[in-house]
Amino acid sequence: MAGQRTILHADMDAFYASVEQRDRPELRGRPVVVGGAPEARGVVAAASYEARAFGVRSALPMSRALRLCPEAVRVSPRFDRYGEVSRQVMAVFRSMTPLIEPLSLDEAFLDITMQTTAHGGAEAAARRLKAEVRRVTALNVSIGGGANKTVAKIASDAGKPDGLLIVAAGAERAFLAPLPIRALSGIGPKAEALLTAAGIRTIGELAEADAGQLERMFGSRGVQLREMARGIDQRPVEPVQERKSISAETTFAHDVVDGSDLRQELRRLADEAARRLRERRMRARTIVLKLRYSNFRTITRRATRAQPTDERDVIAGEAERLLDVVVEPGDRFRLIGVTCGHLSGLEASGQLSLWAPGDARATPAGDAKL
DNA sequence: TCTGGGGTCCTAGGACCC
DNA sequence: TCTGGGGTCCTAGGACCC
């Protein structure tokens, strides 16, 4: 049995919106919404706390967000910029422990089990991290801590914004019990609806639920969910994770019927995917074409090749072949995309290559997945 | 109100082999 | 005349996360 661990979950507050407010002082104190234009069918990628007061949330259609909050300033995302700031933040985390697992540009797990004593406890360590992130980036980070990932993650959410909440050893189950099931990572709209229909609304009720019933509802995941609800979670913090796919997709501002328009965008996406494959010194064996019809029905079609590739023309050719099989005259599409999967490093496909820092999702440079 | 773009993981069925 | 079991690879769709 592993001993008691100390896991932190660090999560930047309203990250993209906060970076914009920091970089553009005229935006401070105002509702800021980062995301695509409403005319281009954009959605909200991040909303400042001023905007959240109007009910604006991530993933909301931008048209609706701006109706909820007409005085909001919409800002197009600058992912390169967020990436730069992310690297600074991850470097701060890494200065405390090498055991960090980035989950996105603005979020990471840290295993500080070995550092806790030296820092005078988990709370002191978290306080130090918050101060250092603020010093380096002038941004706020919320930190949650506890015996495992589930507890740490929910604790960081519970403390937001600018939060710091450490759940004491032994108090996990009592901490989780009153919270809604939706607070658990892994329970989305569908699972929530199923559980609610079964009379299960809180994490505490999930912890007490019948194992057989959960297994019928969710398969093997059902029992895992109940364990999480009981505050039990042995998943390690994994600093290095292999990238499994690279994708590029476009939602058209207006539905597309014309085949040559589809083809043109598809070639552009293939080019983009190929470029990113080469950047990471990787090759793909599977090419996946993704199409979303105007009625939102989404299909995928894939082709697996004997040899991995990073060539634009090969990727485009496979994707176009799949497109020809699927598209019927008169079909209307709102999205087209390409995914390259079944990835291998160059050395695995017969070429000499040194270890490439871009290969892993988490790297020493703090390159979170983009 | 009309739904992004980047990902991960899981399930289930079919082909094929021994 | 009826019909194994295990393993691997592949495909399509869906739930979920940030």
XYZ file of C-alpha atoms (C1' of nucleotides) in Angstrom:
406
model
C 0.000 0.000 0.000
C 1.320 3.410 -0.943
C 1.660 5.874 1.888
C -0.227 9.093 2.238
C 0.318 11.369 -0.752
C -0.059 15.139 -1.087
C -1.454 16.174 -4.460
C -2.100 19.744 -5.547
C -4.313 20.869 -8.396
C -3.428 24.316 -9.705
C -5.852 26.100 -12.005
C -5.419 29.631 -13.335
C -8.449 31.886 -12.821
C -10.296 32.765 -16.066
C -6.959 32.226 -17.768
C -7.330 33.608 -21.313
C -9.481 36.509 -20.139
C -7.054 37.339 -17.323
C -4.088 37.368 -19.724
C -5.982 39.820 -21.953
C -6.833 42.070 -19.011
C -3.260 41.969 -17.835
C -1.865 42.821 -21.264
C -4.498 45.492 -22.014
C -5.108 47.667 -18.942
C -8.148 49.288 -20.590
C -9.926 45.937 -20.220
C -9.439 45.716 -16.456
C -12.646 45.884 -14.471
C -14.721 45.315 -17.603
C -16.547 42.146 -18.733
C -14.214 40.414 -21.188
C -15.178 37.427 -23.315
C -12.506 35.546 -25.256
C -13.712 33.577 -28.267
C -14.678 33.559 -31.931
C -16.923 36.136 -33.554
C -20.686 35.565 -33.301
C -20.990 35.861 -37.109
C -18.489 33.023 -37.411
C -20.502 30.831 -35.031
C -17.916 31.321 -32.312
C -18.254 30.163 -28.714
C -16.843 31.475 -25.449
C -13.386 30.102 -24.657
C -13.059 32.126 -21.445
C -15.023 34.801 -19.615
C -13.692 37.274 -17.042
C -15.382 37.291 -13.655
C -17.080 40.572 -14.588
C -18.685 38.763 -17.545
C -19.583 35.721 -15.466
C -21.740 37.964 -13.309
C -24.040 38.182 -16.359
C -24.271 34.411 -16.677
C -21.627 34.150 -19.397
C -19.833 30.802 -19.272
C -17.279 28.861 -21.304
C -18.686 27.014 -24.340
C -21.678 29.342 -24.601
C -22.417 30.440 -28.181
C -20.890 33.903 -28.556
C -24.133 35.301 -30.003
C -25.890 34.347 -26.806
C -23.078 35.567 -24.556
C -23.201 39.026 -26.110
C -26.963 39.143 -25.699
C -26.570 38.278 -22.022
C -23.914 40.950 -21.622
C -24.084 43.560 -24.406
C -21.394 45.728 -22.859
C -18.880 42.861 -22.897
C -15.677 43.296 -24.874
C -15.081 40.351 -27.169
C -11.445 39.432 -27.777
C -10.226 36.893 -30.330
C -8.069 34.234 -28.666
C -4.266 34.576 -28.954
C -3.172 31.033 -28.253
C 0.496 31.740 -28.895
C 0.403 34.324 -26.149
C -1.392 31.983 -23.727
C 1.207 29.349 -24.552
C 4.031 31.694 -23.532
C 2.384 32.488 -20.221
C 1.621 28.803 -19.722
C 5.301 27.930 -20.022
C 6.126 30.472 -17.315
C 3.450 29.059 -15.030
C 4.523 25.448 -15.573
C 8.134 26.465 -14.874
C 7.038 27.821 -11.495
C 5.276 24.539 -10.728
C 8.300 22.574 -11.818
C 10.525 24.597 -9.523
C 8.693 22.930 -6.630
C 8.527 19.361 -7.916
C 9.424 17.465 -11.088
C 6.208 15.480 -10.646
C 3.881 17.811 -12.495
C 1.188 16.727 -14.965
C -0.158 19.545 -17.152
C -3.818 19.028 -18.075
C -4.095 22.029 -20.359
C -2.426 25.417 -20.799
C -3.691 26.654 -17.445
C -4.003 23.595 -15.223
C -1.762 20.964 -13.682
C -1.505 18.345 -10.981
C 1.558 18.417 -8.722
C 2.676 15.597 -6.483
C 4.450 17.337 -3.592
C 4.512 14.353 -1.247
C 8.299 14.551 -0.946
C 8.369 18.350 -0.576
C 5.592 18.916 1.934
C 7.713 18.689 5.070
C 10.443 20.969 3.727
C 7.844 23.601 2.917
C 6.164 23.398 6.299
C 3.022 21.668 5.123
C 0.785 21.519 2.052
C -0.878 24.842 2.715
C 2.418 26.698 3.040
C 3.659 25.067 -0.164
C 0.492 26.102 -1.993
C 0.789 29.627 -0.660
C 4.345 29.813 -1.941
C 3.243 28.619 -5.404
C 0.466 31.206 -5.562
C 2.870 34.002 -4.610
C 5.462 32.879 -7.136
C 2.920 32.589 -9.989
C 1.696 36.056 -9.107
C 5.214 37.477 -8.977
C 6.200 35.979 -12.349
C 2.955 36.475 -14.284
C 0.825 38.951 -12.300
C -1.997 36.392 -12.540
C -4.016 34.522 -9.945
C -4.011 30.769 -9.593
C -6.383 28.724 -7.459
C -4.918 25.731 -5.693
C -6.612 22.756 -4.155
C -4.869 20.004 -2.289
C -5.476 16.643 -0.749
C -4.685 12.956 -0.729
C -5.468 12.354 -4.416
C -6.341 13.908 -7.768
C -10.106 13.835 -7.313
C -10.003 15.679 -4.012
C -7.337 18.170 -5.142
C -9.252 19.041 -8.291
C -12.549 19.605 -6.583
C -10.841 21.595 -3.835
C -9.319 23.994 -6.363
C -12.748 24.515 -7.955
C -14.325 25.074 -4.557
C -11.858 27.804 -3.620
C -12.101 29.866 -6.832
C -11.250 32.598 -7.512
C -7.791 33.082 -6.032
C -8.505 30.088 -3.846
C -6.427 27.936 -1.562
C -8.089 24.921 -0.029
C -6.350 21.876 1.408
C -8.531 18.938 2.413
C -7.124 17.294 5.515
C -6.247 13.605 5.471
C -9.290 11.625 6.537
C -11.720 14.429 5.730
C -12.049 13.551 2.034
C -15.401 11.847 2.139
C -17.038 14.473 4.330
C -15.675 17.215 2.075
C -17.114 15.628 -1.072
C -20.451 14.386 0.261
C -22.575 17.570 0.009
C -21.344 18.534 -3.472
C -23.408 17.884 -6.620
C -22.346 14.856 -8.700
C -21.541 17.196 -11.577
C -18.543 18.458 -9.613
C -16.805 15.119 -10.248
C -14.553 15.160 -13.284
C -15.993 12.514 -15.600
C -19.629 13.192 -14.857
C -21.057 15.245 -17.694
C -24.606 16.068 -18.788
C -25.507 12.482 -19.765
C -24.228 10.799 -16.633
C -25.765 13.522 -14.518
C -29.169 12.960 -16.103
C -28.940 9.198 -15.600
C -27.926 9.535 -11.964
C -30.535 12.182 -11.229
C -33.199 9.905 -12.694
C -31.987 7.256 -10.250
C -32.379 9.702 -7.380
C -28.652 10.356 -6.981
C -27.854 14.058 -6.793
C -24.909 14.496 -4.455
C -21.485 12.898 -4.333
C -22.462 11.540 -0.935
C -25.455 9.750 -2.449
C -23.211 8.392 -5.206
C -20.832 7.072 -2.548
C -23.722 5.129 -0.973
C -25.249 3.909 -4.252
C -25.662 0.245 -5.110
C -22.584 -1.083 -6.935
C -24.625 -3.400 -9.142
C -26.908 -0.580 -10.213
C -23.938 1.667 -11.066
C -22.327 -1.106 -13.052
C -25.519 -1.605 -15.066
C -25.614 2.129 -15.773
C -21.943 2.817 -16.527
C -20.199 -0.522 -16.900
C -16.855 -0.871 -15.177
C -16.629 2.903 -14.812
C -19.578 2.852 -12.455
C -17.632 1.292 -9.617
C -14.718 3.672 -10.206
C -17.091 6.605 -9.941
C -18.312 5.340 -6.615
C -14.731 4.989 -5.391
C -14.028 8.574 -6.414
C -17.172 9.677 -4.617
C -15.785 7.968 -1.509
C -12.597 9.989 -1.808
C -10.592 6.994 -3.008
C -8.361 7.544 -6.054
C -4.931 5.940 -6.569
C -4.150 7.464 -9.982
C -0.548 8.708 -10.020
C 0.585 12.118 -11.253
C 2.139 11.300 -14.627
C 4.701 13.854 -15.805
C 5.180 12.367 -19.283
C 2.285 11.419 -21.496
C 2.462 10.221 -25.039
C 0.525 12.213 -27.590
C -2.042 10.019 -29.345
C -3.354 12.241 -32.124
C -2.990 15.577 -33.887
C -6.051 17.172 -35.424
C -7.176 20.290 -37.265
C -10.764 21.258 -37.968
C -12.832 24.205 -39.150
C -16.398 25.249 -38.554
C -17.533 27.289 -41.537
C -19.165 30.667 -40.927
C -21.877 29.396 -43.299
C -22.745 25.856 -44.292
C -20.865 24.579 -47.322
C -22.441 22.582 -50.152
C -19.840 22.968 -52.855
C -17.444 20.022 -53.138
C -14.485 22.078 -54.262
C -14.870 24.390 -51.244
C -14.782 21.335 -48.974
C -11.754 19.982 -50.766
C -9.892 23.280 -50.552
C -10.408 23.536 -46.790
C -9.497 19.882 -46.381
C -6.165 20.436 -48.111
C -5.473 23.406 -45.871
C -6.212 21.301 -42.780
C -4.033 18.450 -44.045
C -1.226 20.939 -44.551
C -1.674 22.232 -41.014
C -1.733 18.721 -39.526
C 1.344 17.684 -41.512
C 3.198 20.786 -40.345
C 2.424 20.018 -36.716
C 3.404 16.378 -37.142
C 6.817 17.400 -38.487
C 7.194 20.010 -35.744
C 6.894 17.198 -33.222
C 8.966 14.798 -35.313
C 6.079 12.379 -35.506
C 4.328 10.363 -38.209
C 0.838 8.986 -38.407
C -0.549 5.716 -39.724
C -4.243 6.638 -39.500
C -5.961 9.513 -41.252
C -9.455 10.386 -39.989
C -11.889 12.577 -41.901
C -14.496 14.305 -39.748
C -17.642 15.881 -41.143
C -20.466 17.666 -39.379
C -23.696 18.106 -41.312
C -25.785 21.274 -41.053
C -28.098 19.385 -38.675
C -25.095 18.759 -36.375
C -24.881 15.034 -37.080
C -21.185 14.169 -37.010
C -19.498 11.281 -38.771
C -15.914 10.068 -39.049
C -14.272 7.892 -41.676
C -10.754 6.596 -41.376
C -7.995 4.937 -43.329
C -5.019 3.142 -41.861
C -1.854 2.857 -43.911
C 0.916 0.261 -43.699
C 3.572 2.975 -43.354
C 3.393 6.090 -41.168
C 3.546 9.461 -42.909
C 4.042 13.157 -42.228
C 3.514 14.241 -45.845
C 0.834 16.780 -46.587
C -0.052 15.237 -49.950
C -0.450 11.744 -48.530
C -2.657 12.978 -45.695
C -4.700 15.169 -48.028
C -5.013 12.341 -50.555
C -6.354 9.861 -48.004
C -8.768 12.431 -46.587
C -10.051 13.380 -50.037
C -10.598 9.731 -50.922
C -12.719 9.335 -47.797
C -14.573 12.551 -48.637
C -15.453 11.235 -52.100
C -16.981 8.092 -50.607
C -19.167 9.971 -48.138
C -20.452 13.142 -49.756
C -23.735 13.026 -51.660
C -24.863 15.873 -53.904
C -26.783 18.500 -51.937
C -25.262 17.597 -48.531
C -24.695 20.674 -46.370
C -21.734 20.771 -43.982
C -20.867 23.064 -41.086
C -17.530 21.467 -40.158
C -14.711 19.538 -41.735
C -11.661 18.157 -39.971
C -8.644 15.881 -40.222
C -7.111 13.833 -37.424
C -3.795 12.017 -37.642
C -3.594 9.105 -35.260
C -1.601 5.980 -34.508
C 1.466 8.179 -34.051
C 5.068 7.129 -33.904
C 8.355 8.965 -33.537
C 10.575 9.255 -36.599
C 12.964 6.630 -35.266
C 10.107 4.136 -35.174
C 9.553 4.662 -38.885
C 13.149 4.042 -39.775
C 14.735 7.455 -39.442
C 17.434 8.609 -37.127
C 16.252 11.059 -34.506
C 17.325 12.314 -31.144
C 14.753 12.464 -28.414
C 12.449 15.316 -29.396
C 11.105 17.503 -26.590
C 7.915 18.099 -28.552
C 7.020 14.418 -28.606
C 5.488 14.246 -25.192
C 2.486 16.181 -24.007
C 4.356 17.325 -20.934
C 7.918 18.409 -21.526
C 10.704 20.022 -19.523
C 9.906 23.279 -21.321
C 6.387 23.137 -19.932
C 4.805 22.664 -23.330
C 1.247 21.758 -22.427
C -0.960 20.208 -25.060
C -2.188 22.763 -27.550
C -30.104 30.012 -27.959
C -27.917 27.318 -31.711
C -24.048 24.987 -30.563
C -15.228 25.901 -31.278
C -11.070 23.437 -31.463
C -7.928 20.743 -29.247
C -7.699 16.431 -27.124
C -8.486 11.424 -24.229
C -10.814 7.253 -23.233
C -14.315 3.642 -23.777
C -17.461 0.416 -26.156
C -18.958 -2.682 -29.512
C -18.824 -5.186 -33.643
C -16.393 -7.403 -37.514
C -12.365 -9.525 -39.877
C -8.909 -12.605 -39.439
C -5.707 -15.978 -37.385
C -4.503 -20.029 -34.687
C -23.943 -31.055 -38.874
C -22.965 -27.753 -35.931
C -20.228 -24.418 -34.303
C -14.771 -23.304 -29.425
C -12.156 -19.703 -27.626
C -8.511 -16.315 -27.456
C -6.037 -12.631 -29.433
C -5.152 -8.673 -32.428
C -6.293 -5.119 -35.466
C -9.493 -2.019 -37.278
C -13.657 1.004 -37.495
C -17.462 4.243 -35.848
C -19.592 6.659 -32.456
C -20.097 8.904 -28.126
C -19.069 10.926 -23.503
C -16.193 13.908 -21.489
C -12.495 17.546 -20.419
C -10.405 22.351 -20.919
